[in-house]
PDB file of C-alpha atoms in Angstrom:
ATOM      1  CA  UNK A  93       4.321   5.357  30.972  1.00 90.00           C
ATOM      2  CA  UNK A  94       0.731   5.651  29.872  1.00 95.00           C
ATOM      3  CA  UNK A  95      -0.993   4.137  26.829  1.00 97.00           C
ATOM      4  CA  UNK A  96      -3.692   6.374  25.363  1.00 98.00           C
ATOM      5  CA  UNK A  97      -5.204   7.517  22.057  1.00 98.00           C
ATOM      6  CA  UNK A  98      -3.074   9.942  20.059  1.00 98.00           C
ATOM      7  CA  UNK A  99      -4.247  13.531  19.758  1.00 97.00           C
ATOM      8  CA  UNK A 100      -4.314  15.412  16.437  1.00 98.00           C
ATOM      9  CA  UNK A 101      -1.518  17.726  17.604  1.00 97.00           C
ATOM     10  CA  UNK A 102       0.766  14.734  18.280  1.00 97.00           C
ATOM     11  CA  UNK A 103       0.707  13.271  14.776  1.00 98.00           C
ATOM     12  CA  UNK A 104       3.883  15.105  13.608  1.00 98.00           C
ATOM     13  CA  UNK A 105       5.666  13.734  16.701  1.00 97.00           C
ATOM     14  CA  UNK A 106       4.681  10.222  15.595  1.00 98.00           C
ATOM     15  CA  UNK A 107       6.428  10.870  12.290  1.00 98.00           C
ATOM     16  CA  UNK A 108       9.553  11.893  14.230  1.00 97.00           C
ATOM     17  CA  UNK A 109       9.350   8.684  16.293  1.00 97.00           C
ATOM     18  CA  UNK A 110       9.081   6.673  13.066  1.00 97.00           C
ATOM     19  CA  UNK A 111      12.160   8.323  11.566  1.00 97.00           C
ATOM     20  CA  UNK A 112      14.196   7.739  14.729  1.00 97.00           C
ATOM     21  CA  UNK A 113      12.992   4.132  15.054  1.00 96.00           C
ATOM     22  CA  UNK A 114      13.937   3.457  11.431  1.00 94.00           C
ATOM     23  CA  UNK A 115      17.521   4.682  11.734  1.00 94.00           C
ATOM     24  CA  UNK A 116      18.940   1.398  13.174  1.00 95.00           C
ATOM     25  CA  UNK A 117      17.969  -0.404   9.950  1.00 95.00           C
ATOM     26  CA  UNK A 118      20.891   1.370   8.308  1.00 94.00           C
ATOM     27  CA  UNK A 119      23.314  -0.652  10.446  1.00 93.00           C
ATOM     28  CA  UNK A 120      21.730  -3.860   9.099  1.00 92.00           C
ATOM     29  CA  UNK A 121      22.343  -2.916   5.482  1.00 92.00           C
ATOM     30  CA  UNK A 122      18.762  -1.776   4.974  1.00 94.00           C
ATOM     31  CA  UNK A 123      19.189   1.944   4.214  1.00 93.00           C
ATOM     32  CA  UNK A 124      15.987   1.998   2.149  1.00 93.00           C
ATOM     33  CA  UNK A 125      14.021   1.108   5.267  1.00 93.00           C
ATOM     34  CA  UNK A 126      15.931   3.653   7.353  1.00 92.00           C
ATOM     35  CA  UNK A 127      15.172   6.351   4.772  1.00 93.00           C
ATOM     36  CA  UNK A 128      11.535   5.370   4.211  1.00 92.00           C
ATOM     37  CA  UNK A 129       9.124   8.199   4.885  1.00 92.00           C
ATOM     38  CA  UNK A 130       6.808   7.757   7.885  1.00 96.00           C
ATOM     39  CA  UNK A 131       3.061   7.526   7.392  1.00 96.00           C
ATOM     40  CA  UNK A 132       1.614  10.784   6.078  1.00 97.00           C
ATOM     41  CA  UNK A 133      -0.375  12.968   8.452  1.00 98.00           C
ATOM     42  CA  UNK A 134      -3.650  12.119   6.708  1.00 97.00           C
ATOM     43  CA  UNK A 135      -2.924   8.394   7.121  1.00 97.00           C
ATOM     44  CA  UNK A 136      -2.166   8.865  10.813  1.00 98.00           C
ATOM     45  CA  UNK A 137      -5.328  10.941  11.160  1.00 98.00           C
ATOM     46  CA  UNK A 138      -7.354   8.141   9.531  1.00 98.00           C
ATOM     47  CA  UNK A 139      -6.147   5.669  12.181  1.00 98.00           C
ATOM     48  CA  UNK A 140      -6.628   8.235  14.952  1.00 98.00           C
ATOM     49  CA  UNK A 141     -10.222   8.994  13.947  1.00 98.00           C
ATOM     50  CA  UNK A 142     -10.947   5.254  13.759  1.00 97.00           C
ATOM     51  CA  UNK A 143      -9.699   4.925  17.355  1.00 97.00           C
ATOM     52  CA  UNK A 144      -6.755   2.757  16.296  1.00 97.00           C
ATOM     53  CA  UNK A 145      -3.753   5.009  16.867  1.00 98.00           C
ATOM     54  CA  UNK A 146      -2.355   4.669  20.374  1.00 98.00           C
ATOM     55  CA  UNK A 147       0.691   6.258  21.932  1.00 98.00           C
ATOM     56  CA  UNK A 148       2.859   5.357  24.868  1.00 97.00           C
ATOM     57  CA  UNK A 149       3.611   8.621  26.601  1.00 95.00           C
ATOM     58  CA  UNK A 150       6.566   9.309  28.805  1.00 86.00           C
ATOM     59  CA  UNK A 151       7.663  12.362  30.782  1.00 81.00           C
ATOM     60  CA  UNK A 152       5.378  15.389  30.402  1.00 90.00           C
ATOM     61  CA  UNK A 153       2.897  13.015  28.701  1.00 92.00           C
ATOM     62  CA  UNK A 154       4.812  13.239  25.386  1.00 94.00           C
ATOM     63  CA  UNK A 155       4.653  10.247  23.011  1.00 97.00           C
ATOM     64  CA  UNK A 156       7.717   7.974  22.945  1.00 97.00           C
ATOM     65  CA  UNK A 157       6.091   5.221  20.841  1.00 98.00           C
ATOM     66  CA  UNK A 158       2.954   4.522  18.842  1.00 98.00           C
ATOM     67  CA  UNK A 159       0.927   1.699  17.339  1.00 98.00           C
ATOM     68  CA  UNK A 160      -1.461   1.694  14.360  1.00 98.00           C
ATOM     69  CA  UNK A 161      -3.941  -1.149  13.864  1.00 98.00           C
ATOM     70  CA  UNK A 162      -6.983  -2.125  11.850  1.00 97.00           C
ATOM     71  CA  UNK A 163      -9.333  -5.122  11.733  1.00 98.00           C
ATOM     72  CA  UNK A 164      -8.445  -7.594   8.986  1.00 98.00           C
ATOM     73  CA  UNK A 165     -10.376 -10.836   8.540  1.00 97.00           C
ATOM     74  CA  UNK A 166     -11.432 -11.221  12.176  1.00 96.00           C
ATOM     75  CA  UNK A 167      -8.087 -10.177  13.652  1.00 98.00           C
ATOM     76  CA  UNK A 168      -6.606  -6.873  14.719  1.00 98.00           C
ATOM     77  CA  UNK A 169      -3.743  -6.290  12.306  1.00 98.00           C
ATOM     78  CA  UNK A 170      -0.804  -4.331  13.695  1.00 98.00           C
ATOM     79  CA  UNK A 171       0.039  -2.042  10.817  1.00 97.00           C
ATOM     80  CA  UNK A 172       2.895  -0.261  12.558  1.00 97.00           C
ATOM     81  CA  UNK A 173       4.508  -0.179  15.970  1.00 97.00           C
ATOM     82  CA  UNK A 174       7.452   2.141  16.513  1.00 97.00           C
ATOM     83  CA  UNK A 175       9.408   2.998  19.642  1.00 97.00           C
ATOM     84  CA  UNK A 176      11.833   5.885  19.805  1.00 96.00           C
ATOM     85  CA  UNK A 177      15.337   4.464  20.422  1.00 94.00           C
ATOM     86  CA  UNK A 178      15.616   6.525  23.625  1.00 93.00           C
ATOM     87  CA  UNK A 179      12.653   4.556  25.024  1.00 93.00           C
ATOM     88  CA  UNK A 180      13.666   1.152  23.614  1.00 90.00           C
ATOM     89  CA  UNK A 181      14.245  -1.964  25.725  1.00 89.00           C
ATOM     90  CA  UNK A 182      11.944  -0.773  28.510  1.00 92.00           C
ATOM     91  CA  UNK A 183       8.790  -2.738  27.695  1.00 94.00           C
ATOM     92  CA  UNK A 184       7.142   0.112  25.796  1.00 96.00           C
ATOM     93  CA  UNK A 185       6.470  -1.918  22.642  1.00 96.00           C
ATOM     94  CA  UNK A 186       5.243  -4.846  24.748  1.00 96.00           C
ATOM     95  CA  UNK A 187       2.816  -2.507  26.579  1.00 97.00           C
ATOM     96  CA  UNK A 188       1.463  -1.153  23.290  1.00 98.00           C
ATOM     97  CA  UNK A 189       0.959  -4.686  21.972  1.00 98.00           C
ATOM     98  CA  UNK A 190      -0.827  -5.707  25.183  1.00 98.00           C
ATOM     99  CA  UNK A 191      -3.087  -2.663  24.837  1.00 98.00           C
ATOM    100  CA  UNK A 192      -3.899  -3.620  21.240  1.00 98.00           C
ATOM    101  CA  UNK A 193      -4.691  -7.181  22.366  1.00 98.00           C
ATOM    102  CA  UNK A 194      -7.069  -5.847  25.034  1.00 98.00           C
ATOM    103  CA  UNK A 195      -8.852  -3.649  22.485  1.00 97.00           C
ATOM    104  CA  UNK A 196      -9.090  -6.585  20.049  1.00 98.00           C
ATOM    105  CA  UNK A 197     -10.650  -8.807  22.726  1.00 98.00           C
ATOM    106  CA  UNK A 198     -13.166  -6.065  23.564  1.00 97.00           C
ATOM    107  CA  UNK A 199     -14.188  -6.031  19.892  1.00 96.00           C
ATOM    108  CA  UNK A 200     -14.529  -9.810  19.726  1.00 97.00           C
ATOM    109  CA  UNK A 201     -11.517 -10.241  17.451  1.00 98.00           C
ATOM    110  CA  UNK A 202      -9.740 -13.584  17.757  1.00 95.00           C
ATOM    111  CA  UNK A 203      -6.096 -12.714  17.231  1.00 98.00           C
ATOM    112  CA  UNK A 204      -3.442 -10.140  16.457  1.00 98.00           C
ATOM    113  CA  UNK A 205      -1.610 -10.289  13.145  1.00 98.00           C
ATOM    114  CA  UNK A 206       1.350  -8.441  11.693  1.00 98.00           C
ATOM    115  CA  UNK A 207       3.926  -8.651   8.942  1.00 97.00           C
ATOM    116  CA  UNK A 208       7.587  -8.143   9.670  1.00 97.00           C
ATOM    117  CA  UNK A 209      11.180  -8.803   8.661  1.00 96.00           C
ATOM    118  CA  UNK A 210      12.355 -12.290   9.616  1.00 95.00           C
ATOM    119  CA  UNK A 211      16.044 -11.482  10.101  1.00 92.00           C
ATOM    120  CA  UNK A 212      15.813  -8.234  12.071  1.00 94.00           C
ATOM    121  CA  UNK A 213      16.357  -8.971  15.792  1.00 90.00           C
ATOM    122  CA  UNK A 214      13.743  -6.455  16.961  1.00 91.00           C
ATOM    123  CA  UNK A 215      11.205  -7.756  14.432  1.00 94.00           C
ATOM    124  CA  UNK A 216      10.208 -11.441  14.003  1.00 95.00           C
ATOM    125  CA  UNK A 217      12.394 -12.813  16.854  1.00 94.00           C
ATOM    126  CA  UNK A 218      10.976 -10.175  19.204  1.00 95.00           C
ATOM    127  CA  UNK A 219       7.377 -10.893  18.196  1.00 97.00           C
ATOM    128  CA  UNK A 220       7.942 -14.623  18.727  1.00 96.00           C
ATOM    129  CA  UNK A 221       8.919 -13.818  22.321  1.00 95.00           C
ATOM    130  CA  UNK A 222       5.559 -12.018  22.606  1.00 96.00           C
ATOM    131  CA  UNK A 223       3.686 -15.156  21.496  1.00 97.00           C
ATOM    132  CA  UNK A 224       3.341 -14.543  17.752  1.00 98.00           C
ATOM    133  CA  UNK A 225       3.912 -17.476  15.410  1.00 98.00           C
ATOM    134  CA  UNK A 226       4.725 -17.422  11.680  1.00 97.00           C
ATOM    135  CA  UNK A 227       1.778 -18.171   9.419  1.00 97.00           C
ATOM    136  CA  UNK A 228       2.410 -20.539   6.515  1.00 96.00           C
ATOM    137  CA  UNK A 229       1.578 -19.008   3.147  1.00 92.00           C
ATOM    138  CA  UNK A 230      -1.366 -21.415   2.764  1.00 95.00           C
ATOM    139  CA  UNK A 231      -2.939 -20.066   5.994  1.00 95.00           C
ATOM    140  CA  UNK A 232      -2.961 -16.393   4.978  1.00 97.00           C
ATOM    141  CA  UNK A 233      -6.430 -14.882   4.848  1.00 97.00           C
ATOM    142  CA  UNK A 234      -7.481 -12.801   1.837  1.00 98.00           C
ATOM    143  CA  UNK A 235      -6.804  -9.581   3.740  1.00 98.00           C
ATOM    144  CA  UNK A 236      -3.327 -10.700   4.759  1.00 98.00           C
ATOM    145  CA  UNK A 237      -2.580 -11.754   1.174  1.00 97.00           C
ATOM    146  CA  UNK A 238      -3.568  -8.259   0.028  1.00 97.00           C
ATOM    147  CA  UNK A 239      -1.312  -6.667   2.659  1.00 97.00           C
ATOM    148  CA  UNK A 240       1.610  -8.851   1.582  1.00 96.00           C
ATOM    149  CA  UNK A 241       0.978  -7.991  -2.088  1.00 96.00           C
ATOM    150  CA  UNK A 242       1.079  -4.276  -1.266  1.00 96.00           C
ATOM    151  CA  UNK A 243       4.315  -4.762   0.665  1.00 95.00           C
ATOM    152  CA  UNK A 244       5.827  -6.583  -2.307  1.00 94.00           C
ATOM    153  CA  UNK A 245       4.819  -3.704  -4.608  1.00 94.00           C
ATOM    154  CA  UNK A 246       6.571  -1.319  -2.212  1.00 92.00           C
ATOM    155  CA  UNK A 247       9.763  -3.371  -2.472  1.00 91.00           C
ATOM    156  CA  UNK A 248       9.752  -4.716   1.069  1.00 92.00           C
ATOM    157  CA  UNK A 249      10.313  -8.256  -0.187  1.00 90.00           C
ATOM    158  CA  UNK A 250      13.940  -7.392  -0.945  1.00 91.00           C
ATOM    159  CA  UNK A 251      14.456  -8.752   2.564  1.00 93.00           C
ATOM    160  CA  UNK A 252      12.792 -11.907   3.981  1.00 94.00           C
ATOM    161  CA  UNK A 253       9.383 -11.154   5.500  1.00 96.00           C
ATOM    162  CA  UNK A 254       6.801 -13.163   7.337  1.00 96.00           C
ATOM    163  CA  UNK A 255       3.188 -12.827   8.417  1.00 98.00           C
ATOM    164  CA  UNK A 256       2.645 -13.700  12.084  1.00 98.00           C
ATOM    165  CA  UNK A 257      -0.382 -14.318  14.285  1.00 98.00           C
ATOM    166  CA  UNK A 258      -1.004 -14.393  18.015  1.00 98.00           C
ATOM    167  CA  UNK A 259      -4.265 -16.001  19.158  1.00 97.00           C
ATOM    168  CA  UNK A 260      -6.152 -14.102  21.867  1.00 96.00           C
TER     169      UNK A 260
END
């Protein structure tokens, strides 16, 4: 497995990874999440051009997972990390997160942040094992508050969510 920047030609494959990674949410009674459309190609291209769209590539150097991130209030915010189910439980997500942490350190950012579902086993419990801790509402930065407000507008608060941080 290799972590590297995504290429323009790979962006549709990232959408396919997102759809496949979302399917297990159906089994948790979250069909809206399973059916949610992946990021649009122009959104993926925005992250790619900014140098914040990384893939984990497998055999024949084809992407099996990807991560999108952006700086938010002195931290690198993980906007999305998705692993194709065929590549799950092999450390691929962990490797992408470690890569993001390395890039954040290089940029002088102090932590990683993300928002996630609290009751989904491969969400908040997984990130806690990676060293992330829940942030109390009072400790959210303005940028994180804006992200949470957008998520609420999109209906993601139908299920319990949390903002998490991992110091670097």
